[in-house]
Amino acid sequence: MKPALLVLDPQNDFFEDDNPNLAGFKASIGVINSLVAESHRQGWPVVVIQQTGPKKPAGSPAWQVYPAFQFAPTDTFMQKTKQNAFWQTPLEEFLRSKGVDSIFLAGYAAEFCILTTFRGACEREFTTWIIKGAVAAFTPKYTAFVYDICKTIPPEKMTSVLTGK
């Protein structure tokens, strides 16, 4: 299996004081940064996907990546306008061009973009896992719900799940 790490919507607007689960979002940053570092060590693609729209136009402060994330200039950055990161984006074509057949999924918000992208990846026949602790929802019970209905793994199992060891 050849994986990629997808990080959805690590943008400033999710880290403002009006987020009812700001603590949950902030708690996931360290986990996501460790996943990014491991993906870099393994040579796996890291794809950062930013939501763009009327309330969050490309280039605006709300659209920018929150500065606590540790992405590399060599990571791939894409934009989406829908919850599903595959919908009307070059994501699938990019992943296929890299030989990717499996996806580790992290980011925001669990009940919207994470769940919808998880299903979109499965529909496109990528083996897909949501990484526990690397996603957050506006209400914590929705994070738990997404974990309950999707295939998940803890971050420390990210490399071993590929080999079955």
JSON list of C-alpha atoms in Angstrom, two decimals:
[
{"chain": "A", "resi": 1, "resn": "MET", "atom": "CA", "xyz": [0.00, 0.00, 0.00]},
{"chain": "A", "resi": 2, "resn": "LYS", "atom": "CA", "xyz": [1.12, 3.53, -0.71]},
{"chain": "A", "resi": 3, "resn": "PRO", "atom": "CA", "xyz": [-0.55, 6.10, 1.55]},
{"chain": "A", "resi": 4, "resn": "ALA", "atom": "CA", "xyz": [-0.99, 9.84, 1.63]},
{"chain": "A", "resi": 5, "resn": "LEU", "atom": "CA", "xyz": [-1.92, 12.07, 4.55]},
{"chain": "A", "resi": 6, "resn": "LEU", "atom": "CA", "xyz": [-4.80, 14.45, 3.85]},
{"chain": "A", "resi": 7, "resn": "VAL", "atom": "CA", "xyz": [-5.28, 17.34, 6.26]},
{"chain": "A", "resi": 8, "resn": "LEU", "atom": "CA", "xyz": [-8.55, 19.16, 5.74]},
{"chain": "A", "resi": 9, "resn": "ASP", "atom": "CA", "xyz": [-9.23, 22.77, 6.64]},
{"chain": "A", "resi": 10, "resn": "PRO", "atom": "CA", "xyz": [-6.42, 23.61, 9.10]},
{"chain": "A", "resi": 11, "resn": "GLN", "atom": "CA", "xyz": [-7.45, 27.24, 8.72]},
{"chain": "A", "resi": 12, "resn": "ASN", "atom": "CA", "xyz": [-7.51, 30.28, 10.98]},
{"chain": "A", "resi": 13, "resn": "ASP", "atom": "CA", "xyz": [-11.28, 30.60, 11.13]},
{"chain": "A", "resi": 14, "resn": "PHE", "atom": "CA", "xyz": [-11.59, 27.33, 13.08]},
{"chain": "A", "resi": 15, "resn": "PHE", "atom": "CA", "xyz": [-9.27, 28.66, 15.78]},
{"chain": "A", "resi": 16, "resn": "GLU", "atom": "CA", "xyz": [-11.21, 31.78, 16.72]},
{"chain": "A", "resi": 17, "resn": "ASP", "atom": "CA", "xyz": [-12.95, 32.35, 20.04]},
{"chain": "A", "resi": 18, "resn": "ASP", "atom": "CA", "xyz": [-16.42, 31.68, 18.59]},
{"chain": "A", "resi": 19, "resn": "ASN", "atom": "CA", "xyz": [-15.59, 27.97, 18.06]},
{"chain": "A", "resi": 20, "resn": "PRO", "atom": "CA", "xyz": [-17.61, 26.11, 20.75]},
{"chain": "A", "resi": 21, "resn": "ASN", "atom": "CA", "xyz": [-14.99, 23.32, 20.80]},
{"chain": "A", "resi": 22, "resn": "LEU", "atom": "CA", "xyz": [-11.85, 25.42, 20.47]},
{"chain": "A", "resi": 23, "resn": "ALA", "atom": "CA", "xyz": [-10.05, 23.26, 23.04]},
{"chain": "A", "resi": 24, "resn": "GLY", "atom": "CA", "xyz": [-10.75, 20.12, 20.98]},
{"chain": "A", "resi": 25, "resn": "PHE", "atom": "CA", "xyz": [-9.49, 21.74, 17.81]},
{"chain": "A", "resi": 26, "resn": "LYS", "atom": "CA", "xyz": [-6.31, 22.95, 19.52]},
{"chain": "A", "resi": 27, "resn": "ALA", "atom": "CA", "xyz": [-5.73, 19.54, 21.13]},
{"chain": "A", "resi": 28, "resn": "SER", "atom": "CA", "xyz": [-5.57, 17.93, 17.68]},
{"chain": "A", "resi": 29, "resn": "ILE", "atom": "CA", "xyz": [-2.77, 20.18, 16.39]},
{"chain": "A", "resi": 30, "resn": "GLY", "atom": "CA", "xyz": [0.05, 18.24, 18.07]},
{"chain": "A", "resi": 31, "resn": "VAL", "atom": "CA", "xyz": [-1.31, 14.94, 16.75]},
{"chain": "A", "resi": 32, "resn": "ILE", "atom": "CA", "xyz": [-1.59, 16.33, 13.22]},
{"chain": "A", "resi": 33, "resn": "ASN", "atom": "CA", "xyz": [1.93, 17.76, 13.38]},
{"chain": "A", "resi": 34, "resn": "SER", "atom": "CA", "xyz": [3.27, 14.35, 14.44]},
{"chain": "A", "resi": 35, "resn": "LEU", "atom": "CA", "xyz": [1.40, 12.72, 11.52]},
{"chain": "A", "resi": 36, "resn": "VAL", "atom": "CA", "xyz": [2.89, 15.26, 9.12]},
{"chain": "A", "resi": 37, "resn": "ALA", "atom": "CA", "xyz": [6.39, 14.59, 10.49]},
{"chain": "A", "resi": 38, "resn": "GLU", "atom": "CA", "xyz": [5.92, 10.81, 10.18]},
{"chain": "A", "resi": 39, "resn": "SER", "atom": "CA", "xyz": [4.60, 11.16, 6.64]},
{"chain": "A", "resi": 40, "resn": "HIS", "atom": "CA", "xyz": [7.66, 13.23, 5.71]},
{"chain": "A", "resi": 41, "resn": "ARG", "atom": "CA", "xyz": [9.96, 10.57, 7.27]},
{"chain": "A", "resi": 42, "resn": "GLN", "atom": "CA", "xyz": [8.19, 7.85, 5.30]},
{"chain": "A", "resi": 43, "resn": "GLY", "atom": "CA", "xyz": [8.19, 9.82, 2.04]},
{"chain": "A", "resi": 44, "resn": "TRP", "atom": "CA", "xyz": [4.38, 9.85, 1.86]},
{"chain": "A", "resi": 45, "resn": "PRO", "atom": "CA", "xyz": [2.59, 12.76, 0.22]},
{"chain": "A", "resi": 46, "resn": "VAL", "atom": "CA", "xyz": [1.04, 15.31, 2.55]},
{"chain": "A", "resi": 47, "resn": "VAL", "atom": "CA", "xyz": [-1.91, 17.14, 1.03]},
{"chain": "A", "resi": 48, "resn": "VAL", "atom": "CA", "xyz": [-3.34, 20.20, 2.77]},
{"chain": "A", "resi": 49, "resn": "ILE", "atom": "CA", "xyz": [-6.81, 21.10, 1.54]},
{"chain": "A", "resi": 50, "resn": "GLN", "atom": "CA", "xyz": [-8.28, 24.50, 2.31]},
{"chain": "A", "resi": 51, "resn": "GLN", "atom": "CA", "xyz": [-11.97, 25.38, 2.14]},
{"chain": "A", "resi": 52, "resn": "THR", "atom": "CA", "xyz": [-12.67, 28.38, -0.08]},
{"chain": "A", "resi": 53, "resn": "GLY", "atom": "CA", "xyz": [-15.95, 30.26, -0.38]},
{"chain": "A", "resi": 54, "resn": "PRO", "atom": "CA", "xyz": [-17.74, 33.58, 0.02]},
{"chain": "A", "resi": 55, "resn": "LYS", "atom": "CA", "xyz": [-17.10, 33.70, 3.79]},
{"chain": "A", "resi": 56, "resn": "LYS", "atom": "CA", "xyz": [-13.55, 32.43, 3.38]},
{"chain": "A", "resi": 57, "resn": "PRO", "atom": "CA", "xyz": [-12.12, 33.68, 0.07]},
{"chain": "A", "resi": 58, "resn": "ALA", "atom": "CA", "xyz": [-8.69, 32.44, -0.97]},
{"chain": "A", "resi": 59, "resn": "GLY", "atom": "CA", "xyz": [-5.96, 34.58, 0.53]},
{"chain": "A", "resi": 60, "resn": "SER", "atom": "CA", "xyz": [-8.14, 36.08, 3.28]},
{"chain": "A", "resi": 61, "resn": "PRO", "atom": "CA", "xyz": [-7.01, 35.90, 6.93]},
{"chain": "A", "resi": 62, "resn": "ALA", "atom": "CA", "xyz": [-9.75, 33.34, 7.71]},
{"chain": "A", "resi": 63, "resn": "TRP", "atom": "CA", "xyz": [-8.57, 31.16, 4.80]},
{"chain": "A", "resi": 64, "resn": "GLN", "atom": "CA", "xyz": [-4.89, 31.09, 5.82]},
{"chain": "A", "resi": 65, "resn": "VAL", "atom": "CA", "xyz": [-3.41, 28.01, 7.50]},
{"chain": "A", "resi": 66, "resn": "TYR", "atom": "CA", "xyz": [-3.33, 28.39, 11.28]},
{"chain": "A", "resi": 67, "resn": "PRO", "atom": "CA", "xyz": [0.30, 29.11, 12.18]},
{"chain": "A", "resi": 68, "resn": "ALA", "atom": "CA", "xyz": [0.67, 26.28, 14.74]},
{"chain": "A", "resi": 69, "resn": "PHE", "atom": "CA", "xyz": [0.66, 23.68, 11.96]},
{"chain": "A", "resi": 70, "resn": "GLN", "atom": "CA", "xyz": [4.04, 22.48, 10.74]},
{"chain": "A", "resi": 71, "resn": "PHE", "atom": "CA", "xyz": [3.61, 21.85, 7.04]},
{"chain": "A", "resi": 72, "resn": "ALA", "atom": "CA", "xyz": [6.58, 21.92, 4.67]},
{"chain": "A", "resi": 73, "resn": "PRO", "atom": "CA", "xyz": [6.88, 24.04, 1.54]},
{"chain": "A", "resi": 74, "resn": "THR", "atom": "CA", "xyz": [7.10, 20.75, -0.39]},
{"chain": "A", "resi": 75, "resn": "ASP", "atom": "CA", "xyz": [3.65, 19.64, 0.81]},
{"chain": "A", "resi": 76, "resn": "THR", "atom": "CA", "xyz": [0.83, 19.92, -1.69]},
{"chain": "A", "resi": 77, "resn": "PHE", "atom": "CA", "xyz": [-1.80, 22.59, -1.07]},
{"chain": "A", "resi": 78, "resn": "MET", "atom": "CA", "xyz": [-5.21, 22.48, -2.75]},
{"chain": "A", "resi": 79, "resn": "GLN", "atom": "CA", "xyz": [-8.50, 24.29, -2.46]},
{"chain": "A", "resi": 80, "resn": "LYS", "atom": "CA", "xyz": [-12.03, 22.94, -2.27]},
{"chain": "A", "resi": 81, "resn": "THR", "atom": "CA", "xyz": [-15.42, 24.59, -2.35]},
{"chain": "A", "resi": 82, "resn": "LYS", "atom": "CA", "xyz": [-17.48, 21.64, -1.09]},
{"chain": "A", "resi": 83, "resn": "GLN", "atom": "CA", "xyz": [-17.29, 19.42, 1.98]},
{"chain": "A", "resi": 84, "resn": "ASN", "atom": "CA", "xyz": [-15.95, 16.49, -0.06]},
{"chain": "A", "resi": 85, "resn": "ALA", "atom": "CA", "xyz": [-12.32, 17.26, -0.90]},
{"chain": "A", "resi": 86, "resn": "PHE", "atom": "CA", "xyz": [-12.64, 15.07, -4.01]},
{"chain": "A", "resi": 87, "resn": "TRP", "atom": "CA", "xyz": [-15.60, 16.95, -5.47]},
{"chain": "A", "resi": 88, "resn": "GLN", "atom": "CA", "xyz": [-14.54, 19.12, -8.43]},
{"chain": "A", "resi": 89, "resn": "THR", "atom": "CA", "xyz": [-10.89, 19.23, -7.32]},
{"chain": "A", "resi": 90, "resn": "PRO", "atom": "CA", "xyz": [-7.70, 17.66, -8.75]},
{"chain": "A", "resi": 91, "resn": "LEU", "atom": "CA", "xyz": [-7.24, 15.55, -5.59]},
{"chain": "A", "resi": 92, "resn": "GLU", "atom": "CA", "xyz": [-8.01, 12.12, -7.03]},
{"chain": "A", "resi": 93, "resn": "GLU", "atom": "CA", "xyz": [-5.89, 12.74, -10.12]},
{"chain": "A", "resi": 94, "resn": "PHE", "atom": "CA", "xyz": [-2.99, 13.95, -7.97]},
{"chain": "A", "resi": 95, "resn": "LEU", "atom": "CA", "xyz": [-3.16, 10.92, -5.65]},
{"chain": "A", "resi": 96, "resn": "ARG", "atom": "CA", "xyz": [-3.39, 8.46, -8.54]},
{"chain": "A", "resi": 97, "resn": "SER", "atom": "CA", "xyz": [-0.40, 10.13, -10.24]},
{"chain": "A", "resi": 98, "resn": "LYS", "atom": "CA", "xyz": [1.62, 9.43, -7.07]},
{"chain": "A", "resi": 99, "resn": "GLY", "atom": "CA", "xyz": [0.50, 5.80, -6.93]},
{"chain": "A", "resi": 100, "resn": "VAL", "atom": "CA", "xyz": [-1.47, 6.40, -3.73]},
{"chain": "A", "resi": 101, "resn": "ASP", "atom": "CA", "xyz": [-4.05, 3.75, -2.89]},
{"chain": "A", "resi": 102, "resn": "SER", "atom": "CA", "xyz": [-4.68, 4.49, 0.78]},
{"chain": "A", "resi": 103, "resn": "ILE", "atom": "CA", "xyz": [-5.43, 7.62, 2.77]},
{"chain": "A", "resi": 104, "resn": "PHE", "atom": "CA", "xyz": [-4.90, 8.78, 6.32]},
{"chain": "A", "resi": 105, "resn": "LEU", "atom": "CA", "xyz": [-7.41, 11.53, 7.05]},
{"chain": "A", "resi": 106, "resn": "ALA", "atom": "CA", "xyz": [-7.06, 14.36, 9.58]},
{"chain": "A", "resi": 107, "resn": "GLY", "atom": "CA", "xyz": [-8.47, 17.86, 10.08]},
{"chain": "A", "resi": 108, "resn": "TYR", "atom": "CA", "xyz": [-11.81, 19.58, 10.48]},
{"chain": "A", "resi": 109, "resn": "ALA", "atom": "CA", "xyz": [-14.72, 19.45, 10.97]},
{"chain": "A", "resi": 110, "resn": "ALA", "atom": "CA", "xyz": [-15.41, 15.80, 11.74]},
{"chain": "A", "resi": 111, "resn": "GLU", "atom": "CA", "xyz": [-19.15, 15.96, 11.16]},
{"chain": "A", "resi": 112, "resn": "PHE", "atom": "CA", "xyz": [-18.86, 17.79, 7.87]},
{"chain": "A", "resi": 113, "resn": "CYS", "atom": "CA", "xyz": [-15.75, 17.72, 5.69]},
{"chain": "A", "resi": 114, "resn": "ILE", "atom": "CA", "xyz": [-14.00, 14.76, 7.34]},
{"chain": "A", "resi": 115, "resn": "LEU", "atom": "CA", "xyz": [-17.02, 12.46, 7.12]},
{"chain": "A", "resi": 116, "resn": "THR", "atom": "CA", "xyz": [-17.90, 13.56, 3.59]},
{"chain": "A", "resi": 117, "resn": "THR", "atom": "CA", "xyz": [-14.33, 13.21, 2.33]},
{"chain": "A", "resi": 118, "resn": "PHE", "atom": "CA", "xyz": [-14.01, 9.80, 4.04]},
{"chain": "A", "resi": 119, "resn": "ARG", "atom": "CA", "xyz": [-17.02, 8.61, 2.07]},
{"chain": "A", "resi": 120, "resn": "GLY", "atom": "CA", "xyz": [-15.72, 10.22, -1.12]},
{"chain": "A", "resi": 121, "resn": "ALA", "atom": "CA", "xyz": [-12.39, 8.42, -0.72]},
{"chain": "A", "resi": 122, "resn": "CYS", "atom": "CA", "xyz": [-14.13, 5.08, -0.13]},
{"chain": "A", "resi": 123, "resn": "GLU", "atom": "CA", "xyz": [-16.33, 5.61, -3.21]},
{"chain": "A", "resi": 124, "resn": "ARG", "atom": "CA", "xyz": [-13.13, 6.07, -5.23]},
{"chain": "A", "resi": 125, "resn": "GLU", "atom": "CA", "xyz": [-11.81, 2.81, -3.77]},
{"chain": "A", "resi": 126, "resn": "PHE", "atom": "CA", "xyz": [-9.04, 4.26, -1.63]},
{"chain": "A", "resi": 127, "resn": "THR", "atom": "CA", "xyz": [-8.45, 2.35, 1.59]},
{"chain": "A", "resi": 128, "resn": "THR", "atom": "CA", "xyz": [-9.13, 5.10, 4.12]},
{"chain": "A", "resi": 129, "resn": "TRP", "atom": "CA", "xyz": [-8.65, 5.63, 7.84]},
{"chain": "A", "resi": 130, "resn": "ILE", "atom": "CA", "xyz": [-9.51, 8.57, 10.06]},
{"chain": "A", "resi": 131, "resn": "ILE", "atom": "CA", "xyz": [-6.75, 9.11, 12.59]},
{"chain": "A", "resi": 132, "resn": "LYS", "atom": "CA", "xyz": [-8.07, 9.29, 16.15]},
{"chain": "A", "resi": 133, "resn": "GLY", "atom": "CA", "xyz": [-7.14, 12.48, 17.92]},
{"chain": "A", "resi": 134, "resn": "ALA", "atom": "CA", "xyz": [-6.38, 14.20, 14.61]},
{"chain": "A", "resi": 135, "resn": "VAL", "atom": "CA", "xyz": [-9.90, 15.45, 13.93]},
{"chain": "A", "resi": 136, "resn": "ALA", "atom": "CA", "xyz": [-12.36, 17.63, 15.81]},
{"chain": "A", "resi": 137, "resn": "ALA", "atom": "CA", "xyz": [-15.99, 18.63, 15.52]},
{"chain": "A", "resi": 138, "resn": "PHE", "atom": "CA", "xyz": [-17.80, 21.70, 16.78]},
{"chain": "A", "resi": 139, "resn": "THR", "atom": "CA", "xyz": [-19.53, 19.41, 19.29]},
{"chain": "A", "resi": 140, "resn": "PRO", "atom": "CA", "xyz": [-17.36, 16.58, 20.73]},
{"chain": "A", "resi": 141, "resn": "LYS", "atom": "CA", "xyz": [-20.18, 14.02, 20.48]},
{"chain": "A", "resi": 142, "resn": "TYR", "atom": "CA", "xyz": [-19.99, 14.38, 16.69]},
{"chain": "A", "resi": 143, "resn": "THR", "atom": "CA", "xyz": [-16.31, 13.49, 16.71]},
{"chain": "A", "resi": 144, "resn": "ALA", "atom": "CA", "xyz": [-17.24, 10.35, 18.65]},
{"chain": "A", "resi": 145, "resn": "PHE", "atom": "CA", "xyz": [-20.04, 9.62, 16.17]},
{"chain": "A", "resi": 146, "resn": "VAL", "atom": "CA", "xyz": [-17.65, 9.86, 13.20]},
{"chain": "A", "resi": 147, "resn": "TYR", "atom": "CA", "xyz": [-15.19, 7.55, 14.98]},
{"chain": "A", "resi": 148, "resn": "ASP", "atom": "CA", "xyz": [-18.04, 5.08, 15.58]},
{"chain": "A", "resi": 149, "resn": "ILE", "atom": "CA", "xyz": [-19.20, 4.89, 11.95]},
{"chain": "A", "resi": 150, "resn": "CYS", "atom": "CA", "xyz": [-15.87, 5.16, 10.09]},
{"chain": "A", "resi": 151, "resn": "LYS", "atom": "CA", "xyz": [-12.73, 3.09, 9.95]},
{"chain": "A", "resi": 152, "resn": "THR", "atom": "CA", "xyz": [-10.29, 4.64, 12.41]},
{"chain": "A", "resi": 153, "resn": "ILE", "atom": "CA", "xyz": [-6.85, 3.98, 13.82]},
{"chain": "A", "resi": 154, "resn": "PRO", "atom": "CA", "xyz": [-4.80, 5.57, 16.57]},
{"chain": "A", "resi": 155, "resn": "PRO", "atom": "CA", "xyz": [-1.84, 7.65, 15.34]},
{"chain": "A", "resi": 156, "resn": "GLU", "atom": "CA", "xyz": [0.75, 5.18, 16.62]},
{"chain": "A", "resi": 157, "resn": "LYS", "atom": "CA", "xyz": [-0.68, 2.48, 14.30]},
{"chain": "A", "resi": 158, "resn": "MET", "atom": "CA", "xyz": [-0.35, 4.58, 11.15]},
{"chain": "A", "resi": 159, "resn": "THR", "atom": "CA", "xyz": [2.67, 2.73, 9.74]},
{"chain": "A", "resi": 160, "resn": "SER", "atom": "CA", "xyz": [1.84, -0.74, 11.06]},
{"chain": "A", "resi": 161, "resn": "VAL", "atom": "CA", "xyz": [-1.67, -0.76, 9.54]},
{"chain": "A", "resi": 162, "resn": "LEU", "atom": "CA", "xyz": [-0.05, -0.80, 6.10]},
{"chain": "A", "resi": 163, "resn": "THR", "atom": "CA", "xyz": [1.99, -3.92, 6.77]},
{"chain": "A", "resi": 164, "resn": "GLY", "atom": "CA", "xyz": [-0.46, -5.77, 8.99]},
{"chain": "A", "resi": 165, "resn": "LYS", "atom": "CA", "xyz": [2.17, -6.02, 11.75]}
]
